[in-house]
Every structure is written in C-alpha cells, then in structure tokens.
Short mmCIF file of C-alpha atoms and ligand atoms in Angstrom, two decimals:
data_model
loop_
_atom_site.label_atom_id
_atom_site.label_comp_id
_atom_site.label_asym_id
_atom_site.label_seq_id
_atom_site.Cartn_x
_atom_site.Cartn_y
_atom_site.Cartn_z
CA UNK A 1 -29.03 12.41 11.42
CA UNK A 2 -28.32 10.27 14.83
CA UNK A 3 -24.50 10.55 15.77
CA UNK A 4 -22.91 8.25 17.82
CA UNK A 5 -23.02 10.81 20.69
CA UNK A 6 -26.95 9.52 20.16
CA UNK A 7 -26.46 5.87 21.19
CA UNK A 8 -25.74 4.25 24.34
CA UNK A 9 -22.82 1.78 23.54
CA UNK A 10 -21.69 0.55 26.73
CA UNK A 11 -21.22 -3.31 26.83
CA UNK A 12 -23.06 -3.44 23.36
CA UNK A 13 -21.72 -5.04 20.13
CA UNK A 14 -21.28 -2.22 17.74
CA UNK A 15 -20.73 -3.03 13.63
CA UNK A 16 -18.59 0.13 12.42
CA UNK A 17 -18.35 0.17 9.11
CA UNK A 18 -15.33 2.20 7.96
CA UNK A 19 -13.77 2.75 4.55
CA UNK A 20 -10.21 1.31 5.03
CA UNK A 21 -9.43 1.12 1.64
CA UNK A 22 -5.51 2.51 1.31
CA UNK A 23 -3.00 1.69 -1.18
CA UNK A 24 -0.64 -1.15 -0.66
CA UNK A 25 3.34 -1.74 -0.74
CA UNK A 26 4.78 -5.05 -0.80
CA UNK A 27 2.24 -6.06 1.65
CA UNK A 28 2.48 -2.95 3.74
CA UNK A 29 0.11 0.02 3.79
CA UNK A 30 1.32 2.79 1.89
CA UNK A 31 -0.76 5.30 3.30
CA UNK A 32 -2.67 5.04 6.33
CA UNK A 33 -4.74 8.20 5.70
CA UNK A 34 -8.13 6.61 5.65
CA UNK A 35 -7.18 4.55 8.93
CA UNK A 36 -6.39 7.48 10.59
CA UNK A 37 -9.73 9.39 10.07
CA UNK A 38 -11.25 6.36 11.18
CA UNK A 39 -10.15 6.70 14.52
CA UNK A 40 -11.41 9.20 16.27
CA UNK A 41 -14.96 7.15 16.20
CA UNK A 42 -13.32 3.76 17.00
CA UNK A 43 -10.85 4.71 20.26
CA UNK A 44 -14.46 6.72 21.11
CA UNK A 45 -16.69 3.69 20.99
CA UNK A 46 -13.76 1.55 22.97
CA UNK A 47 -13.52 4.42 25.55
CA UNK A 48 -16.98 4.12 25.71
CA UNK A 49 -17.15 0.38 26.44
CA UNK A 50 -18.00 -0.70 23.07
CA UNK A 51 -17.81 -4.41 22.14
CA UNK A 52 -16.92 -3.14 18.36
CA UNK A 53 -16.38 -5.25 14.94
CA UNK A 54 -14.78 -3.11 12.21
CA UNK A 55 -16.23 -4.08 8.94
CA UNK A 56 -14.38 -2.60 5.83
CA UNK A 57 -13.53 -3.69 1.91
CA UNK A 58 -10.18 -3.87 0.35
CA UNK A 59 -10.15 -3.17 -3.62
CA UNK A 60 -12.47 -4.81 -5.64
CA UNK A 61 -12.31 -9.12 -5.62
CA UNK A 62 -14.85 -10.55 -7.01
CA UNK A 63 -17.12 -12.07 -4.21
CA UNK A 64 -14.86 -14.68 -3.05
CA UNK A 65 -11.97 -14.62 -0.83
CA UNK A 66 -9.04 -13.74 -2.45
CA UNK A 67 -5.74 -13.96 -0.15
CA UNK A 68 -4.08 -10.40 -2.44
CA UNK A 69 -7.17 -8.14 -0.54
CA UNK A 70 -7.18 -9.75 2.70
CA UNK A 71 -7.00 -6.79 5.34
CA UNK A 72 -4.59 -8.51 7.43
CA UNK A 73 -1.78 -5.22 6.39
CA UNK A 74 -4.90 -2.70 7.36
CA UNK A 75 -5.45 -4.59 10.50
CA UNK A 76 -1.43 -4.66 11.46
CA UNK A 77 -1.64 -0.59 10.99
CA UNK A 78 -4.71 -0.09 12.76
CA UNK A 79 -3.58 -1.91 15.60
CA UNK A 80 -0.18 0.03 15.97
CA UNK A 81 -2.07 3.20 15.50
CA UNK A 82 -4.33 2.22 18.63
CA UNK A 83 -1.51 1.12 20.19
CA UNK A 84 -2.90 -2.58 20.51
CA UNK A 85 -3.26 -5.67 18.41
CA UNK A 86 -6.03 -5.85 16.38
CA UNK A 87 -7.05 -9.26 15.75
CA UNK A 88 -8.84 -9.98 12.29
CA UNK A 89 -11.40 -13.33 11.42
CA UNK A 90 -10.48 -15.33 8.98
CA UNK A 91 -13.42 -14.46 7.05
CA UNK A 92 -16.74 -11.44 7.45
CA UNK A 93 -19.99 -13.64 8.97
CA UNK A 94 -18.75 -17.28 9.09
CA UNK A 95 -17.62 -18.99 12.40
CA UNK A 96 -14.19 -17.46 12.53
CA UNK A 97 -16.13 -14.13 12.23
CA UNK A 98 -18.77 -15.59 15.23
CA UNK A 99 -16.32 -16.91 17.61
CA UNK A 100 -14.33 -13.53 17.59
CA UNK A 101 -17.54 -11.51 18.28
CA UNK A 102 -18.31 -13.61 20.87
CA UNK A 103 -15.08 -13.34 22.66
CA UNK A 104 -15.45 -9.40 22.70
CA UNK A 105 -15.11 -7.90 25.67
CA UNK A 106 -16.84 -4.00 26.77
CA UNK A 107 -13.59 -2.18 25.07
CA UNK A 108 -12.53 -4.62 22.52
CA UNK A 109 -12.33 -4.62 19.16
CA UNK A 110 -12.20 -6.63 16.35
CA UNK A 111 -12.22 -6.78 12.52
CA UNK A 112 -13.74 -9.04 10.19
CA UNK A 113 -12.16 -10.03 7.09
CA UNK A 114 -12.95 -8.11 3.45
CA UNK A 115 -16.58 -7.81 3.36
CA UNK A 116 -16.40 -8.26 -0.87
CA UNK A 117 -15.40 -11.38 -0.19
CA UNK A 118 -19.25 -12.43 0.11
CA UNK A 119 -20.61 -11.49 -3.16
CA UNK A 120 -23.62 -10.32 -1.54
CA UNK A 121 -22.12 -7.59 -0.79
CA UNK A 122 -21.67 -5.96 -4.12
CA UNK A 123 -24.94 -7.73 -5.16
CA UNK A 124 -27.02 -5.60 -7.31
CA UNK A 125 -30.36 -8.45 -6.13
CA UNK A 126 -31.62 -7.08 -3.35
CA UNK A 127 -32.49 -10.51 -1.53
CA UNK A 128 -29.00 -11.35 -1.87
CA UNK A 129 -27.44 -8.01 -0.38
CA UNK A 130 -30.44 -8.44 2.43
CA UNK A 131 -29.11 -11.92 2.78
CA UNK A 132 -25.72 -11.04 3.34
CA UNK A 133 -26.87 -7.80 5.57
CA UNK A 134 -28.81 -9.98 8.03
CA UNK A 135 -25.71 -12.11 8.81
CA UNK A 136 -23.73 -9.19 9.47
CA UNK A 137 -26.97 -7.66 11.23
CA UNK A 138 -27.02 -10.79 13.28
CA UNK A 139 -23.63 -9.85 14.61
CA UNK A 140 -24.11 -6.73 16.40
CA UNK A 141 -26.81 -4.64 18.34
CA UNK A 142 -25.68 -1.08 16.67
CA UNK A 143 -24.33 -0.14 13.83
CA UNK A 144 -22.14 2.89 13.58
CA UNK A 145 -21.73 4.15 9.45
CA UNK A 146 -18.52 5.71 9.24
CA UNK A 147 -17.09 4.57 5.80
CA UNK A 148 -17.79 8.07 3.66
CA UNK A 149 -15.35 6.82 0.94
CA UNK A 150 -17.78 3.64 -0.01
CA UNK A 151 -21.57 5.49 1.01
CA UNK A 152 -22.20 5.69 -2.90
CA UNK A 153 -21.98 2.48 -3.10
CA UNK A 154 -25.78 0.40 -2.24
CA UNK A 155 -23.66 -2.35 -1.01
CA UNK A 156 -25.22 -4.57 2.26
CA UNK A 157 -22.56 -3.27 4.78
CA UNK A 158 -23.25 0.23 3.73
CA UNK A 159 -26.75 0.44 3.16
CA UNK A 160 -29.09 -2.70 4.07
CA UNK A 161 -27.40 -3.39 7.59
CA UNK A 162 -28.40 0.12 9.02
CA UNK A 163 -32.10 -0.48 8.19
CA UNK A 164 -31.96 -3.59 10.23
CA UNK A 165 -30.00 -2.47 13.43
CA UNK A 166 -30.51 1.26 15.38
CA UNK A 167 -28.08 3.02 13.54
CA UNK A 168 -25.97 6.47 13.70
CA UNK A 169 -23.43 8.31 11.88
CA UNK A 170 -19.44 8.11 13.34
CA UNK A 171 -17.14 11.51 13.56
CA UNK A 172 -15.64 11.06 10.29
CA UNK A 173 -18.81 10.75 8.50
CA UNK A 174 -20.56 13.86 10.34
CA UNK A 175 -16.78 16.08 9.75
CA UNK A 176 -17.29 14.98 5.62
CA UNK A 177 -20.94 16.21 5.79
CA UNK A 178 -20.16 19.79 7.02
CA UNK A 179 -17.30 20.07 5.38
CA UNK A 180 -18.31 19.24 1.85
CA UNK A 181 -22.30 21.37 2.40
CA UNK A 182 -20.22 24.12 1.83
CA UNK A 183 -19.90 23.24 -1.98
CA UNK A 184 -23.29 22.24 -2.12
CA UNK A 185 -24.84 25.83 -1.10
CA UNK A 186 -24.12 29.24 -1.60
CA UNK A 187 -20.19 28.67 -2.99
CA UNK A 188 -17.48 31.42 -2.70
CA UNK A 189 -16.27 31.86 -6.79
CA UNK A 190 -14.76 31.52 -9.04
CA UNK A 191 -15.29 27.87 -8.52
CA UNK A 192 -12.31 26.02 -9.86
CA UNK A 193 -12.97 21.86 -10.12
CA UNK A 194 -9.73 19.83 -10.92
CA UNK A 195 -10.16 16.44 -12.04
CA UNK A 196 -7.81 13.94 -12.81
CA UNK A 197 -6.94 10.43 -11.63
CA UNK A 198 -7.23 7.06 -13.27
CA UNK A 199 -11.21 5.54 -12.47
CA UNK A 200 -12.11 7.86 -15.49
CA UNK A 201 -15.14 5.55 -15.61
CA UNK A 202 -16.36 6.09 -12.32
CA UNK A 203 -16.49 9.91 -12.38
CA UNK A 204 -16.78 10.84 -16.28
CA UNK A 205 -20.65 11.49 -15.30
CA UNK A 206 -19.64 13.82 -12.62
CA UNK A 207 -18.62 16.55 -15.22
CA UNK A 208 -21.88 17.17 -17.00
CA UNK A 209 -23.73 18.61 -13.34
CA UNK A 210 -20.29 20.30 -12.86
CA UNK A 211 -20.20 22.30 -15.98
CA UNK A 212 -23.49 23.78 -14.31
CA UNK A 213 -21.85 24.80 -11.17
CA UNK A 214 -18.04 25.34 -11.40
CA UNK A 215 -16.48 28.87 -13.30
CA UNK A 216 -13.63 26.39 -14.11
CA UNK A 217 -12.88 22.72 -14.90
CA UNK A 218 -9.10 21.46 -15.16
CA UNK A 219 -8.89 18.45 -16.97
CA UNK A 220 -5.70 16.02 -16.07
CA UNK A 221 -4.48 12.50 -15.50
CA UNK A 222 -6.24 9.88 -17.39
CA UNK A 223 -9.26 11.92 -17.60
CA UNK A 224 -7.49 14.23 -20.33
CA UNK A 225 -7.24 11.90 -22.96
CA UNK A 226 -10.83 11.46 -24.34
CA UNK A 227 -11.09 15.20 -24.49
CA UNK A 228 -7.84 15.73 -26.33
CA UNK A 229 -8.76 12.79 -28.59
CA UNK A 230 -12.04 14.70 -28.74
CA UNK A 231 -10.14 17.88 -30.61
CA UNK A 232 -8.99 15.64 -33.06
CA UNK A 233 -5.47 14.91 -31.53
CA UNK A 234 -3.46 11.63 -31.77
CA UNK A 235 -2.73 10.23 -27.84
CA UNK A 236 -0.53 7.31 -28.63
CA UNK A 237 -0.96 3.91 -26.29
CA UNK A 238 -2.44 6.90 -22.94
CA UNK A 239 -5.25 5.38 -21.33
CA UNK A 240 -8.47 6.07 -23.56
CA UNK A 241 -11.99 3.76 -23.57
CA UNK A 242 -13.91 3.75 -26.65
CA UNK A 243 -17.15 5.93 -25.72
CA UNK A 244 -15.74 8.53 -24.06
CA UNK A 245 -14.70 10.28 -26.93
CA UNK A 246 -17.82 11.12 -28.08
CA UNK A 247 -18.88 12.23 -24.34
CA UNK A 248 -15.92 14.57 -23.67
CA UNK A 249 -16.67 15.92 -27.10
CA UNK A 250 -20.62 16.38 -25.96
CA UNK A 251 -19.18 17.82 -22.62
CA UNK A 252 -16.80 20.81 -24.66
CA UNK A 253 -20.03 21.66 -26.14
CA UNK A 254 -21.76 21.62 -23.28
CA UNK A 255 -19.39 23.61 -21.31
CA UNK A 256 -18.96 26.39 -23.99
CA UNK A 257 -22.58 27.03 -24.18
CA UNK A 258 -22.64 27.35 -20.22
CA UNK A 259 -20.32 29.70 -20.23
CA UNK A 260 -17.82 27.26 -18.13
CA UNK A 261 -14.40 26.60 -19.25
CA UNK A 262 -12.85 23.19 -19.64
CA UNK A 263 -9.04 23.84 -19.26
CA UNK A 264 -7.00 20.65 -21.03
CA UNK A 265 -3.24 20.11 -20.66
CA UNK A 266 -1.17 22.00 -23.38
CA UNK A 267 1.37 19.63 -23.09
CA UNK A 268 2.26 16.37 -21.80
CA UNK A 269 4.88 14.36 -20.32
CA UNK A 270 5.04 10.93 -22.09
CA UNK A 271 6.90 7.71 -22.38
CA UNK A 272 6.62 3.93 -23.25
CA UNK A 273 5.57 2.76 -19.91
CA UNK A 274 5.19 4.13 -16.33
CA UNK A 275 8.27 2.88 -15.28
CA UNK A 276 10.72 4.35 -12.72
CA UNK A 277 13.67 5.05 -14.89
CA UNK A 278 11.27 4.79 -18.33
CA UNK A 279 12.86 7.70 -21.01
CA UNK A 280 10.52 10.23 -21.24
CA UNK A 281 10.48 13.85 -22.77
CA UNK A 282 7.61 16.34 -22.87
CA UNK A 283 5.60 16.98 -25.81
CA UNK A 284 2.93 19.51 -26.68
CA UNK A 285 -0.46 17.65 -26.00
CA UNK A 286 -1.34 17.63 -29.90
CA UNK A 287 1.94 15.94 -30.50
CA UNK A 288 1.63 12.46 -28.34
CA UNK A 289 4.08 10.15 -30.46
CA UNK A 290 2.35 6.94 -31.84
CA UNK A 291 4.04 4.44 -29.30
CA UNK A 292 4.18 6.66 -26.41
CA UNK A 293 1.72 7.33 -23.47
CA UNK A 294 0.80 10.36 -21.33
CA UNK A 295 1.73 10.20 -17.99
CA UNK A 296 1.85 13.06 -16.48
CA UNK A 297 0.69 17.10 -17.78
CA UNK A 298 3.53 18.96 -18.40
CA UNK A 299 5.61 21.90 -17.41
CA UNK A 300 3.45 24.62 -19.26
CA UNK A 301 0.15 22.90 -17.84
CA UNK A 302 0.98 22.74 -14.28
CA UNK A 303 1.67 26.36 -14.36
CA UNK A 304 -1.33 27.31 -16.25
CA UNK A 305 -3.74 25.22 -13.65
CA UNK A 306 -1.67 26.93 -10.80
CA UNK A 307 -2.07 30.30 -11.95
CA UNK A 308 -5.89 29.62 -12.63
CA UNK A 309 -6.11 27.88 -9.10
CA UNK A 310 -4.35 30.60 -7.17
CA UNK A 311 -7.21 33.58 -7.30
CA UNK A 312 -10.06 30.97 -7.08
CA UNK A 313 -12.50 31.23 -4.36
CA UNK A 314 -13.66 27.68 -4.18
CA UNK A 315 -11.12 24.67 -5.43
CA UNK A 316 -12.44 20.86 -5.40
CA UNK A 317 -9.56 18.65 -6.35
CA UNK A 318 -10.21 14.46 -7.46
CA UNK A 319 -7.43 12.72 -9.08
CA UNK A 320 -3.64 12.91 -9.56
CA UNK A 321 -2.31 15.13 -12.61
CA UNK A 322 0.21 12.30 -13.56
CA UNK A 323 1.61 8.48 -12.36
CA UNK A 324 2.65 10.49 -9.05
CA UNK A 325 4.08 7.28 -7.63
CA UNK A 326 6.93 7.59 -9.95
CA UNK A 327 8.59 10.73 -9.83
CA UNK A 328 9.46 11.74 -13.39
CA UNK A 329 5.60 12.16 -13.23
CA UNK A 330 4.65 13.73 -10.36
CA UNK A 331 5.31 17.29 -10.93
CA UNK A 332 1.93 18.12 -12.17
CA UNK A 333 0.56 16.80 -8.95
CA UNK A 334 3.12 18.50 -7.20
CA UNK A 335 2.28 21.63 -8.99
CA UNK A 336 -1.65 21.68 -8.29
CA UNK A 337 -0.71 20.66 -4.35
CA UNK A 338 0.97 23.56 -4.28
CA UNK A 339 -1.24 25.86 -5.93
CA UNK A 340 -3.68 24.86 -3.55
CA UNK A 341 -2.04 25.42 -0.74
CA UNK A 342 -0.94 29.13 -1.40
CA UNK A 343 -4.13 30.07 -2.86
CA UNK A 344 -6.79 31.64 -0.04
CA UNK A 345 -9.63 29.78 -1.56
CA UNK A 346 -11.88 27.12 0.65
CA UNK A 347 -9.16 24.28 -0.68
CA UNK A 348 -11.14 20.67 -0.12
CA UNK A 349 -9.33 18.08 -1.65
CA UNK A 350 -11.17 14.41 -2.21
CA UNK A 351 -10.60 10.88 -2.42
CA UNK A 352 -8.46 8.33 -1.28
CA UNK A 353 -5.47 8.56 -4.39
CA UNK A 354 -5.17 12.05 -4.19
CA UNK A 355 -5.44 12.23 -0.21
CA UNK A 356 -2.39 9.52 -0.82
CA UNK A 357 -0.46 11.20 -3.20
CA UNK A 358 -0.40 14.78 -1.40
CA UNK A 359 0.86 12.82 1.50
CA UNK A 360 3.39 11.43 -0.29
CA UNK A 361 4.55 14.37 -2.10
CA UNK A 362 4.91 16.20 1.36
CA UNK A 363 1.87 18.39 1.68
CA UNK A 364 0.32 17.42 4.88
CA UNK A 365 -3.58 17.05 5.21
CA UNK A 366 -3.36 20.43 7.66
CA UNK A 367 -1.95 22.68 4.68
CA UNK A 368 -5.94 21.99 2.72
CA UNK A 369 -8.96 23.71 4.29
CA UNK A 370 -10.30 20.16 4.50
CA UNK A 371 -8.99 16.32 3.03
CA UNK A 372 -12.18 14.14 2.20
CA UNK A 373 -11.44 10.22 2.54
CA UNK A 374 -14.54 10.09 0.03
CA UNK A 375 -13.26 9.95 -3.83
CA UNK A 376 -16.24 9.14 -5.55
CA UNK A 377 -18.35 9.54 -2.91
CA UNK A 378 -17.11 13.49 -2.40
CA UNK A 379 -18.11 13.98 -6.07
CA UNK A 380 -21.58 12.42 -5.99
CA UNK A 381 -22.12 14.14 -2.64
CA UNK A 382 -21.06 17.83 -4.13
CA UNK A 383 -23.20 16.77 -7.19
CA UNK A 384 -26.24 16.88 -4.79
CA UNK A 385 -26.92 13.23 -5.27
CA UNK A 386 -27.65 11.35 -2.76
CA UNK A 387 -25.74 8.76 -1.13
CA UNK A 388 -27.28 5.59 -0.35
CA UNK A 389 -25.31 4.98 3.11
CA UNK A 390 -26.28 9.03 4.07
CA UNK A 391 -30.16 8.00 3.13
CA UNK A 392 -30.60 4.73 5.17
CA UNK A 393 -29.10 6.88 7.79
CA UNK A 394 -31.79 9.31 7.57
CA UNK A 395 -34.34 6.57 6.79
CA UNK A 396 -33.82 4.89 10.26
C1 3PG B 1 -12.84 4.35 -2.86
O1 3PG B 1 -11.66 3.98 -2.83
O2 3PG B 1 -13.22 5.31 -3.55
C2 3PG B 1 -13.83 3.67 -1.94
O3 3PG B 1 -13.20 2.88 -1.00
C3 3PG B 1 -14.83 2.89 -2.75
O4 3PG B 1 -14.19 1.87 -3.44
P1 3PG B 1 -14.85 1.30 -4.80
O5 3PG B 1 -14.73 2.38 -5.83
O6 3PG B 1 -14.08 0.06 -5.13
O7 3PG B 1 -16.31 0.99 -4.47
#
C-alpha cells in the first residue's frame, strides 16, 4: 500500500478524504476525536506544499443538502485545531466547491461541504457513484484516503475516486492498519469482544465470525435486548427490531456449540425515557417492567464484564454499555472503561461513539493500547473482510 510519504505533493491539489463524522452539541462539536486523528496527515500535506480539499460526510441525509449536517461546526474545529480558518464551499463539486479549489494556494486548505449531500455518493448504481467520483476526481491531481471510519462503505469518495486519481493511504489510515492486524493474526487469549452501542443493525452480522474467534463475547447496550428477548424474557418499550430475535437466538446456539460464551447483562438499569432526571431503578434483566426501557446494564453486570475483562489477553470494545450521555446511565460504560484500562491485555477500543464516550467519561485515548476512529469499519476489518476503500487502495 502507497503512503503519502509515496507521493510528491508539492504545489499539487490533493482530495483527502477523512472521516469527520463526530457527535454534535447545539451546533458545536462534542468531540473532536476523529478531527484530531485526522491531522497528523493534513498539517503534513500543508507542510508539504499541498493545495488540499478535505472531503468528509456528516450523519446520514439523504442525498440532498440538508442545512442540520452541514460541516460548517467540523470546519470551525478543524480550523482552531490548525490554528487557522478553514474555509468550507457551500456545497462538494458545484461552483462554490470549483472556485475555492481554484483559489488554493501550495499550503492551503480547504473543505467541501457534506459529500452525502450528492446522492451519488451513497449510490448503490455504479454509473451514478462513478458519476459523482469523476466530479470530485476532476478536482484534484491526488487523492490521499484517510477516512478509516467510512472505508466499509463502497461510497464514490471512498472507493471510485482513488481508481481514477494516483492514490495513497494518509497516517491515520496506515496507524489503524497495524494496529488492528494484530487481531487479525496470531491473537494473545483469552480473547474478550464487548459489544454494545445503538446501530445494532449495522454490526448484528459481526457476531456470527466472532463466535469463531473470540473466548468471550459481552453483550450490552442496545445489542442486549434481542438476546434477552431470545431467552424468553419480557424487555418492555428497550430498543428491539423484529428479526433479530430469532438471530440472537441462532447466535446462543451457535456460540454454545463453539465452545464461546455469550455473556448477557444480569440486570438492567431502566426507565420511561432517556431523560436526564428520568426515575429509574435497576431491575434484574428477566424483570424489565412492561412500560419501561433498558438503558443502561446494571450494577451486577458491569462488575461481572470487568472481572471477565481484567485477566483477558486480547479485549476489542464497540459500543457504549448504556445512554452514557446521561449520567444515571453511564456507569456500565464507565465500568468496562475502566476494566480496560487496568487490565494488561492488548486493550483496542473502536468506533467513533465509544471513542466519544470514553472521552467524555474521562479516560483519555493514551490509557487504551490503541483508540480506532473506525466503528464499523474496525469490526469488518478484524472480521477479515475486506474494506472497499483498503482494496481500491491496493488496486491502484
Ligand atoms: C461511522 O460513524 O461509523 C462512520 O463515519 C461511517 O458512518 P455511516 O455508518 O453513516 O456510514
């Protein structure tokens, strides 16, 4: 794989395509995380005497601009992190996007609005991703892939632009591919996996190829509920989609005739809504009341997934235990941070939530053995799939 230490930059316009894809406050970025790891490769390419466009998406609106995922807050932080304004086009290939490019200057930077704003981004019709990639193609003279977090995704940015332009992986890309090989090879066990979060769509799949590598599998946040309601237990208003039931149940089977346990939360905190001061008690997790949801695992569970983290070898941790924001339901998060920190095991936490929330909850990225900006990427990459931005890389 070509790294950007490959390319000769100077004076040339260079499309970067980063993941910049952090949580939001009241219009402010609430954690600047996946900004941060993008900058090593951006202040190199200025230093360098880049002419580079930052390219990035912003949550998921539907193909047209939509003024609630403009990057205008990521833009703000980036530029007081470098220390300079960053100036952002109104929109990702059209004039505003043209006439900013053009104005570049060797050192300069710029960044074009959300790229999922053009719905050929997303597009699943390859002429109309190729469409949109050959605009964005048509922009630049490089491109530089250094968005881990969104390289699952075949989207144009990702995947079509580097087969058009000479193309190399950036720093944070390159640190994410050493860093997670090592649970890809020969791992150091017991292997502990701890899943959680609330995309339990997006990485339900995950768990059947983990039940064939990890020792153990600890089961919280959202992602607990269709295997509790799989045992037969009653989980009130919790977040559940019809389907998964029946998968989780197919997964306990699967895992008990591997020889791999599936650890589920004994108990659960639960109330009527996530809400700051919402009442809430804790309840064992085959007692969720009829009205009430689960929000966070409770007391009993956090220490029983920290005592099973603490001698593990290996740990992989994806998704929050509980509604961490809040924090009547952070302590299972809080609880699984910690674990991981005191435990000698090659700790590599992943994705952009859980990157956020042990931020928030005052565990900085230095206390993990490494912090992947990838969420869903991490787990297809560990999964030894492959990654659609990592093989156009390799196809150049
Ligand atoms: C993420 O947050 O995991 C990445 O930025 C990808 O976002 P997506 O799941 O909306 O494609």
């Amino acid at each position: 794989m070509k790294t950007i230490d490959d390319l000769a930059v100077a004076g040339k316009r260079v499309l970067v395509r980063a993941d910049l894809n952090v949580p939001l406050d009241d219009g402010r970025v609430a954690d600047d995380g996946r900004i941060r790891a993008s900058l090593p490769t951006l202040t190199a390419l200025t230093s360098r005497g880049a002419r580079v466009i930052v390219c990035a998406h912003l949550g998921r609106p539907k193909g047209k601009p939509d003024p609630r995922y403009s990057l205008a807050p990521v833009a703000a932080r980036l530029g007081e992190l470098l220390g300079r304004p960053v100036k952002l086009a109104a929109d990702t290939v059209g004039p505003s996007a043209q006439a900013e490019v053009a104005a570049l200057r060797p050192g300069g930077l710029v960044m074009l609005e959300n790229l999922r704003f053009n719905a050929g981004e997303t597009s699943t019709d390859d002429v109309d991703r190729g469409f949109f990639a050959d605009r964005l193609a048509e922009l630049a003279e490089e491109y530089v892939a250094d968005g881990f977090g969104a390289m699952h995704r075949k989207h144009a940015s990702v995947y079509d632009v580097a087969l058009r332009l000479p193309c190399a992986a950036g720093y944070l890309v390159q640190a994410e591919v050493v860093a997670l090989r090592r649970l890809t090879g020969d791992i150091r066990r017991p292997y502990v996996v701890v899943l959680g979060g609330a995309k339990v769509a997006d990485k339900f799949s995950a768990i059947a190829s983990l039940i064939t590598t990890a020792d153990q599998i600890l089961v919280g946040g959202a992602m607990a509920f269709p295997f509790l309601a799989a045992k037969g237990y009653k989980v009130g208003t919790s977040l559940l989609e019809t389907g998964q039931v029946d998968i989780a149940a197919g997964y306990l089977e699967q895992a008990a005739r591997a020889g791999t346990e599936i650890v589920l939360p004994s108990d659960v905190i639960v109330a009527a809504e996530p809400a700051l001061d919402a009442p809430h008690e804790v309840v064992a997790a085959d007692a969720i009341p009829e009205h009430q949801m689960g929000l966070d695992i409770g007391p009993e569970s956090a220490a029983l997934f920290a005592n099973t983290i603490r001698p593990a070898g290996t740990v992989f941790w994806n998704g929050p235990m509980g509604v961490f924001e809040l924090p009547r339901f952070a302590g299972g998060t809080k609880a699984v941070a910690r674990a991981l920190t005191v435990s000698d095991a090659f700790t590599v936490v992943g994705g952009g939530d859980t990157g956020a929330a042990i931020r928030a909850l005052g565990f900085p990225d230095a206390m993990f053995a490494y912090v992947s900006t990838g969420g869903g990427a991490s787990l297809e990459f560990i999964q030894g799939k492959t990654l659609p931005g990592l093989a156009a890389l390799e196809e150049e």
